[in-house]
PDB file of C-alpha atoms in Angstrom:
ATOM      1  CA  MET A 366     -21.321 118.201   5.352  1.00 59.00           C
ATOM      2  CA  SER A 367     -18.093 117.769   3.462  1.00 77.00           C
ATOM      3  CA  THR A 368     -17.564 115.085   0.809  1.00 87.00           C
ATOM      4  CA  TYR A 369     -14.490 113.155  -0.416  1.00 87.00           C
ATOM      5  CA  GLY A 370     -15.662 113.222  -4.018  1.00 90.00           C
ATOM      6  CA  GLN A 371     -15.348 109.527  -4.649  1.00 92.00           C
ATOM      7  CA  PHE A 372     -17.772 106.902  -5.894  1.00 90.00           C
ATOM      8  CA  CYS A 373     -16.105 104.429  -3.424  1.00 94.00           C
ATOM      9  CA  PRO A 374     -19.114 103.167  -0.888  1.00 93.00           C
ATOM     10  CA  MET A 375     -16.716 103.487   1.908  1.00 92.00           C
ATOM     11  CA  ALA A 376     -16.146 107.174   1.026  1.00 94.00           C
ATOM     12  CA  LYS A 377     -19.902 107.908   0.931  1.00 92.00           C
ATOM     13  CA  ALA A 378     -20.546 106.167   4.204  1.00 93.00           C
ATOM     14  CA  MET A 379     -17.752 108.161   5.975  1.00 93.00           C
ATOM     15  CA  GLU A 380     -18.947 111.252   4.750  1.00 92.00           C
ATOM     16  CA  LEU A 381     -21.843 110.593   7.456  1.00 92.00           C
ATOM     17  CA  LEU A 382     -20.071 108.737   9.897  1.00 93.00           C
ATOM     18  CA  ASP A 383     -16.729 110.163  10.374  1.00 91.00           C
ATOM     19  CA  GLU A 384     -18.024 113.722  11.600  1.00 91.00           C
ATOM     20  CA  ARG A 385     -16.821 113.880  15.271  1.00 93.00           C
ATOM     21  CA  TRP A 386     -18.930 112.192  18.048  1.00 96.00           C
ATOM     22  CA  THR A 387     -21.024 110.673  15.406  1.00 97.00           C
ATOM     23  CA  MET A 388     -19.857 106.967  15.784  1.00 97.00           C
ATOM     24  CA  LEU A 389     -20.087 107.430  19.587  1.00 97.00           C
ATOM     25  CA  VAL A 390     -23.577 108.662  19.477  1.00 97.00           C
ATOM     26  CA  VAL A 391     -24.501 105.587  17.145  1.00 98.00           C
ATOM     27  CA  ARG A 392     -22.836 103.279  19.988  1.00 97.00           C
ATOM     28  CA  GLU A 393     -24.882 105.031  22.758  1.00 96.00           C
ATOM     29  CA  LEU A 394     -28.088 104.279  20.887  1.00 97.00           C
ATOM     30  CA  LEU A 395     -26.962 100.491  20.218  1.00 97.00           C
ATOM     31  CA  LEU A 396     -26.283 100.586  24.015  1.00 94.00           C
ATOM     32  CA  GLY A 397     -29.997 101.237  24.788  1.00 92.00           C
ATOM     33  CA  SER A 398     -30.073 105.023  25.263  1.00 94.00           C
ATOM     34  CA  THR A 399     -33.286 106.536  23.954  1.00 95.00           C
ATOM     35  CA  HIS A 400     -33.479 110.019  25.501  1.00 96.00           C
ATOM     36  CA  PHE A 401     -31.375 113.075  25.095  1.00 97.00           C
ATOM     37  CA  ASN A 402     -30.096 113.178  28.542  1.00 95.00           C
ATOM     38  CA  ASP A 403     -29.311 109.483  28.550  1.00 94.00           C
ATOM     39  CA  LEU A 404     -27.150 109.850  25.396  1.00 96.00           C
ATOM     40  CA  ARG A 405     -25.395 113.073  26.995  1.00 95.00           C
ATOM     41  CA  ARG A 406     -24.441 110.952  30.176  1.00 93.00           C
ATOM     42  CA  GLY A 407     -22.837 108.340  27.636  1.00 94.00           C
ATOM     43  CA  VAL A 408     -20.875 111.180  25.968  1.00 94.00           C
ATOM     44  CA  PRO A 409     -20.271 113.873  28.897  1.00 91.00           C
ATOM     45  CA  LYS A 410     -17.824 115.869  27.056  1.00 92.00           C
ATOM     46  CA  MET A 411     -20.100 116.576  23.936  1.00 95.00           C
ATOM     47  CA  SER A 412     -21.893 119.763  24.054  1.00 96.00           C
ATOM     48  CA  PRO A 413     -25.775 119.490  24.062  1.00 96.00           C
ATOM     49  CA  ALA A 414     -25.781 121.574  20.799  1.00 97.00           C
ATOM     50  CA  LEU A 415     -23.587 119.400  19.101  1.00 97.00           C
ATOM     51  CA  LEU A 416     -25.297 116.583  20.048  1.00 97.00           C
ATOM     52  CA  SER A 417     -28.613 117.794  18.791  1.00 97.00           C
ATOM     53  CA  LYS A 418     -26.708 118.581  15.588  1.00 96.00           C
ATOM     54  CA  ARG A 419     -25.487 115.009  15.183  1.00 96.00           C
ATOM     55  CA  LEU A 420     -28.878 113.440  15.790  1.00 97.00           C
ATOM     56  CA  LYS A 421     -30.432 115.969  13.303  1.00 96.00           C
ATOM     57  CA  SER A 422     -27.958 114.701  10.680  1.00 95.00           C
ATOM     58  CA  LEU A 423     -28.476 110.935  11.461  1.00 97.00           C
ATOM     59  CA  THR A 424     -32.001 111.383  11.322  1.00 97.00           C
ATOM     60  CA  ARG A 425     -31.790 113.124   7.862  1.00 95.00           C
ATOM     61  CA  ALA A 426     -29.746 110.122   6.623  1.00 95.00           C
ATOM     62  CA  GLY A 427     -32.264 107.608   7.845  1.00 96.00           C
ATOM     63  CA  VAL A 428     -29.880 106.280  10.557  1.00 97.00           C
ATOM     64  CA  VAL A 429     -32.181 107.437  13.509  1.00 98.00           C
ATOM     65  CA  GLU A 430     -35.613 107.782  14.064  1.00 97.00           C
ATOM     66  CA  ARG A 431     -37.017 110.352  16.240  1.00 96.00           C
ATOM     67  CA  ASN A 432     -40.592 109.716  17.751  1.00 95.00           C
ATOM     68  CA  GLU A 433     -42.186 111.634  20.788  1.00 92.00           C
ATOM     69  CA  ILE A 434     -44.011 109.568  23.551  1.00 87.00           C
ATOM     70  CA  ASP A 435     -45.911 111.558  26.191  1.00 85.00           C
ATOM     71  CA  GLY A 436     -44.400 114.830  25.016  1.00 85.00           C
ATOM     72  CA  ARG A 437     -40.862 113.553  25.349  1.00 91.00           C
ATOM     73  CA  ALA A 438     -38.450 112.899  22.326  1.00 94.00           C
ATOM     74  CA  THR A 439     -37.173 109.549  22.028  1.00 96.00           C
ATOM     75  CA  TYR A 440     -34.331 108.283  19.579  1.00 98.00           C
ATOM     76  CA  SER A 441     -33.819 104.785  18.239  1.00 97.00           C
ATOM     77  CA  LEU A 442     -31.883 103.360  15.456  1.00 98.00           C
ATOM     78  CA  THR A 443     -33.677 102.370  12.286  1.00 98.00           C
ATOM     79  CA  PRO A 444     -32.801  99.176  10.547  1.00 97.00           C
ATOM     80  CA  CYS A 445     -30.077 101.018   8.406  1.00 96.00           C
ATOM     81  CA  GLY A 446     -28.378 102.421  11.965  1.00 97.00           C
ATOM     82  CA  GLN A 447     -28.846  98.918  13.360  1.00 97.00           C
ATOM     83  CA  GLU A 448     -26.526  97.405  10.746  1.00 97.00           C
ATOM     84  CA  LEU A 449     -23.930  99.693  12.201  1.00 97.00           C
ATOM     85  CA  ALA A 450     -23.865  97.243  15.268  1.00 97.00           C
ATOM     86  CA  GLY A 451     -20.932  95.013  13.721  1.00 96.00           C
ATOM     87  CA  VAL A 452     -19.095  98.227  12.746  1.00 96.00           C
ATOM     88  CA  VAL A 453     -19.214  99.425  16.247  1.00 96.00           C
ATOM     89  CA  THR A 454     -18.271  96.211  17.707  1.00 95.00           C
ATOM     90  CA  ALA A 455     -15.343  95.643  15.321  1.00 96.00           C
ATOM     91  CA  LEU A 456     -13.977  99.358  16.198  1.00 95.00           C
ATOM     92  CA  GLY A 457     -14.205  98.661  19.960  1.00 94.00           C
ATOM     93  CA  ALA A 458     -12.347  95.423  19.534  1.00 94.00           C
ATOM     94  CA  TRP A 459      -9.712  96.958  17.548  1.00 94.00           C
ATOM     95  CA  GLY A 460      -9.012  99.813  19.896  1.00 93.00           C
ATOM     96  CA  VAL A 461      -8.903  97.409  22.752  1.00 91.00           C
ATOM     97  CA  ARG A 462      -6.115  95.439  20.901  1.00 91.00           C
ATOM     98  CA  TRP A 463      -4.074  98.034  19.519  1.00 92.00           C
ATOM     99  CA  ILE A 464      -4.869 101.495  21.122  1.00 88.00           C
ATOM    100  CA  GLY A 465      -4.391 100.506  24.629  1.00 74.00           C
ATOM    101  CA  GLU A 466      -2.577 103.565  26.058  1.00 83.00           C
ATOM    102  CA  LEU A 467      -4.784 106.150  28.038  1.00 88.00           C
ATOM    103  CA  GLY A 468      -3.802 109.743  28.455  1.00 90.00           C
ATOM    104  CA  GLU A 469      -5.132 111.859  31.268  1.00 91.00           C
ATOM    105  CA  GLN A 470      -7.606 113.413  29.121  1.00 90.00           C
ATOM    106  CA  ASP A 471      -9.226 109.905  28.713  1.00 91.00           C
ATOM    107  CA  LEU A 472      -9.999 109.270  32.326  1.00 95.00           C
ATOM    108  CA  ASP A 473     -13.322 110.443  32.731  1.00 94.00           C
ATOM    109  CA  PRO A 474     -15.494 109.326  35.872  1.00 96.00           C
ATOM    110  CA  HIS A 475     -18.782 110.120  34.370  1.00 95.00           C
ATOM    111  CA  LEU A 476     -18.630 107.821  31.549  1.00 94.00           C
ATOM    112  CA  LEU A 477     -16.904 105.336  33.865  1.00 96.00           C
ATOM    113  CA  MET A 478     -19.771 105.198  36.386  1.00 97.00           C
ATOM    114  CA  TRP A 479     -22.369 105.322  33.606  1.00 95.00           C
ATOM    115  CA  ASP A 480     -20.873 102.401  31.864  1.00 94.00           C
ATOM    116  CA  MET A 481     -20.866 100.478  34.976  1.00 96.00           C
ATOM    117  CA  ARG A 482     -24.689 101.364  35.484  1.00 95.00           C
ATOM    118  CA  ARG A 483     -25.778 100.061  32.479  1.00 91.00           C
ATOM    119  CA  THR A 484     -23.443  96.595  32.224  1.00 92.00           C
ATOM    120  CA  ILE A 485     -23.166  95.401  35.868  1.00 95.00           C
ATOM    121  CA  PRO A 486     -24.586  91.883  36.203  1.00 96.00           C
ATOM    122  CA  ILE A 487     -27.836  93.029  38.249  1.00 95.00           C
ATOM    123  CA  ASP A 488     -28.811  89.221  38.790  1.00 95.00           C
ATOM    124  CA  ASP A 489     -25.768  88.756  40.594  1.00 96.00           C
ATOM    125  CA  TRP A 490     -26.852  91.421  43.327  1.00 97.00           C
ATOM    126  CA  PRO A 491     -28.813  90.939  46.363  1.00 96.00           C
ATOM    127  CA  ARG A 492     -32.660  91.165  45.789  1.00 94.00           C
ATOM    128  CA  ALA A 493     -32.947  93.675  48.474  1.00 96.00           C
ATOM    129  CA  ARG A 494     -31.704  97.493  47.622  1.00 97.00           C
ATOM    130  CA  THR A 495     -28.007  97.696  47.657  1.00 98.00           C
ATOM    131  CA  THR A 496     -25.715 100.490  47.526  1.00 98.00           C
ATOM    132  CA  ILE A 497     -21.948 100.625  46.989  1.00 98.00           C
ATOM    133  CA  ALA A 498     -20.107 103.793  47.465  1.00 98.00           C
ATOM    134  CA  PHE A 499     -16.911 104.816  45.232  1.00 98.00           C
ATOM    135  CA  VAL A 500     -14.377 106.984  46.420  1.00 98.00           C
ATOM    136  CA  LEU A 501     -12.148 107.852  43.302  1.00 98.00           C
ATOM    137  CA  ASP A 502      -8.613 109.365  43.733  1.00 97.00           C
ATOM    138  CA  GLY A 503      -6.788 111.743  41.139  1.00 94.00           C
ATOM    139  CA  VAL A 504      -9.828 113.595  40.313  1.00 94.00           C
ATOM    140  CA  ALA A 505     -11.431 116.893  41.285  1.00 94.00           C
ATOM    141  CA  PRO A 506     -13.206 116.739  44.545  1.00 94.00           C
ATOM    142  CA  LYS A 507     -16.755 117.362  43.103  1.00 94.00           C
ATOM    143  CA  ALA A 508     -16.191 114.108  40.861  1.00 95.00           C
ATOM    144  CA  SER A 509     -14.698 111.992  43.281  1.00 97.00           C
ATOM    145  CA  ARG A 510     -17.742 110.436  45.428  1.00 98.00           C
ATOM    146  CA  TRP A 511     -20.254 108.133  43.549  1.00 98.00           C
ATOM    147  CA  TRP A 512     -22.961 105.890  44.725  1.00 98.00           C
ATOM    148  CA  LEU A 513     -24.093 102.950  42.734  1.00 98.00           C
ATOM    149  CA  THR A 514     -27.637 101.369  43.846  1.00 98.00           C
ATOM    150  CA  VAL A 515     -29.330  98.493  42.624  1.00 98.00           C
ATOM    151  CA  SER A 516     -32.986  97.844  43.575  1.00 96.00           C
ATOM    152  CA  ASP A 517     -35.932  95.947  41.842  1.00 94.00           C
ATOM    153  CA  GLY A 518     -33.732  94.709  39.164  1.00 93.00           C
ATOM    154  CA  GLN A 519     -32.642  98.303  37.938  1.00 94.00           C
ATOM    155  CA  ALA A 520     -29.424 100.242  38.604  1.00 96.00           C
ATOM    156  CA  ASP A 521     -28.976 103.758  39.109  1.00 96.00           C
ATOM    157  CA  VAL A 522     -25.653 106.003  39.559  1.00 96.00           C
ATOM    158  CA  CYS A 523     -25.528 109.373  41.625  1.00 96.00           C
ATOM    159  CA  ASP A 524     -22.799 111.754  42.192  1.00 95.00           C
ATOM    160  CA  PHE A 525     -24.684 112.883  45.345  1.00 95.00           C
ATOM    161  CA  ASP A 526     -25.367 110.701  48.252  1.00 96.00           C
ATOM    162  CA  PRO A 527     -28.826 109.434  47.682  1.00 96.00           C
ATOM    163  CA  GLY A 528     -29.269 108.887  51.299  1.00 96.00           C
ATOM    164  CA  TYR A 529     -29.369 104.887  51.384  1.00 97.00           C
ATOM    165  CA  GLU A 530     -27.513 102.700  53.688  1.00 97.00           C
ATOM    166  CA  VAL A 531     -24.009 101.742  52.170  1.00 98.00           C
ATOM    167  CA  ALA A 532     -23.263  98.087  51.778  1.00 98.00           C
ATOM    168  CA  GLY A 533     -19.699  98.649  50.976  1.00 98.00           C
ATOM    169  CA  THR A 534     -17.050 101.220  49.588  1.00 98.00           C
ATOM    170  CA  VAL A 535     -14.602 100.914  46.729  1.00 98.00           C
ATOM    171  CA  GLN A 536     -11.612 103.359  47.029  1.00 98.00           C
ATOM    172  CA  ALA A 537      -9.072 103.422  44.031  1.00 98.00           C
ATOM    173  CA  HIS A 538      -7.311 105.922  41.628  1.00 98.00           C
ATOM    174  CA  LEU A 539      -9.588 106.470  38.765  1.00 97.00           C
ATOM    175  CA  ARG A 540      -6.978 105.261  36.331  1.00 97.00           C
ATOM    176  CA  THR A 541      -6.795 101.910  38.410  1.00 97.00           C
ATOM    177  CA  LEU A 542     -10.492 101.390  38.319  1.00 98.00           C
ATOM    178  CA  ILE A 543     -10.818 102.212  34.614  1.00 97.00           C
ATOM    179  CA  GLU A 544      -8.085  99.781  33.692  1.00 96.00           C
ATOM    180  CA  ILE A 545      -9.846  97.068  35.612  1.00 97.00           C
ATOM    181  CA  TRP A 546     -13.339  97.923  33.978  1.00 97.00           C
ATOM    182  CA  ARG A 547     -11.507  97.799  30.426  1.00 94.00           C
ATOM    183  CA  GLY A 548      -9.911  94.411  31.286  1.00 93.00           C
ATOM    184  CA  ASP A 549      -6.298  95.747  31.370  1.00 93.00           C
ATOM    185  CA  ALA A 550      -5.926  94.570  34.849  1.00 94.00           C
ATOM    186  CA  GLY A 551      -7.812  92.310  37.064  1.00 96.00           C
ATOM    187  CA  TRP A 552     -10.073  92.596  40.624  1.00 97.00           C
ATOM    188  CA  ALA A 553      -8.191  90.049  42.454  1.00 96.00           C
ATOM    189  CA  ARG A 554      -4.547  91.644  41.889  1.00 96.00           C
ATOM    190  CA  ALA A 555      -5.751  95.262  42.285  1.00 97.00           C
ATOM    191  CA  VAL A 556      -7.042  93.967  45.725  1.00 97.00           C
ATOM    192  CA  LEU A 557      -4.012  92.091  46.731  1.00 96.00           C
ATOM    193  CA  ASP A 558      -1.438  94.528  46.020  1.00 97.00           C
ATOM    194  CA  GLY A 559      -3.578  97.277  47.561  1.00 96.00           C
ATOM    195  CA  SER A 560      -4.385  99.661  44.396  1.00 97.00           C
ATOM    196  CA  VAL A 561      -8.013  99.001  45.204  1.00 98.00           C
ATOM    197  CA  ALA A 562      -9.487  99.187  48.868  1.00 98.00           C
ATOM    198  CA  LEU A 563     -12.683  97.345  49.439  1.00 98.00           C
ATOM    199  CA  SER A 564     -14.210  98.068  52.753  1.00 98.00           C
ATOM    200  CA  GLY A 565     -17.609  96.590  54.456  1.00 97.00           C
ATOM    201  CA  PRO A 566     -18.544  93.364  55.883  1.00 98.00           C
ATOM    202  CA  SER A 567     -16.407  90.327  54.546  1.00 97.00           C
ATOM    203  CA  GLU A 568     -19.127  88.809  52.448  1.00 97.00           C
ATOM    204  CA  VAL A 569     -19.739  92.283  50.762  1.00 98.00           C
ATOM    205  CA  ARG A 570     -16.178  92.675  50.194  1.00 97.00           C
ATOM    206  CA  ARG A 571     -15.924  89.288  48.518  1.00 97.00           C
ATOM    207  CA  ALA A 572     -18.869  89.760  46.485  1.00 98.00           C
ATOM    208  CA  ILE A 573     -18.028  93.457  45.082  1.00 98.00           C
ATOM    209  CA  PRO A 574     -15.794  92.359  42.204  1.00 98.00           C
ATOM    210  CA  ARG A 575     -18.458  89.976  41.170  1.00 97.00           C
ATOM    211  CA  TRP A 576     -21.295  92.310  41.432  1.00 98.00           C
ATOM    212  CA  LEU A 577     -19.268  95.008  39.391  1.00 98.00           C
ATOM    213  CA  GLY A 578     -17.684  92.763  36.737  1.00 97.00           C
ATOM    214  CA  GLN A 579     -15.854  94.158  33.992  1.00 97.00           C
ATOM    215  CA  SER A 580     -16.909  95.823  30.695  1.00 95.00           C
ATOM    216  CA  PRO A 581     -17.566  93.398  27.725  1.00 92.00           C
ATOM    217  CA  ALA A 582     -14.361  94.957  26.248  1.00 90.00           C
ATOM    218  CA  ALA A 583     -12.368  92.840  29.230  1.00 93.00           C
ATOM    219  CA  ALA A 584     -13.289  89.698  27.189  1.00 93.00           C
ATOM    220  CA  ILE A 585     -11.501  90.467  23.839  1.00 93.00           C
ATOM    221  CA  PRO A 586      -8.195  89.037  23.631  1.00 91.00           C
ATOM    222  CA  ARG A 587      -4.917  91.150  23.705  1.00 88.00           C
ATOM    223  CA  PRO A 588      -1.942  90.602  21.356  1.00 87.00           C
ATOM    224  CA  ALA A 589       0.501  88.426  22.794  1.00 78.00           C
TER     225      ALA A 589
END
């Protein structure tokens, strides 16, 4: 690990935390991911080898604790790591307010669907198993179809047809859906101007924006 050669506490902290992907791994742990594969779904462009390396670094530093449950490795933040929650929240809010422009390389359907899966307001969904299909424009065909299912109070997302009856479908350009999810745009305007097409029974079409909602970032005030 490289050093800054400064006694400043911020410099010492950044010797650990400013390695590429490190804070995003901490973000995933704060959001509840505990298994290696779940962490990978939150950082889909990070290689497994690098994720393993970062977890080992964070474990050595006392930020992460590794345990085995039924022979399967689990990861969690120590009290030291939990104290980074405020840092992650502040960085996210700052990014929403001041780093708003999205490049094409930032538009990742895997991360969008995974983030939706863990953030949607499940209590607003019907009690019976309900599946919403997504058709994403502007992405490679193999990443353009997704299915989000809520059943028994749990949400799951698939990039293959799980075989359940589809209650409704959302079709939009990936950028449009990401902008809605981030709070840069709203569901009502997007549906009205046709940039998002909802299909299904009328009651489902009306409910989809409420079922999906927006990410917590949408509530962060933007600069005037």
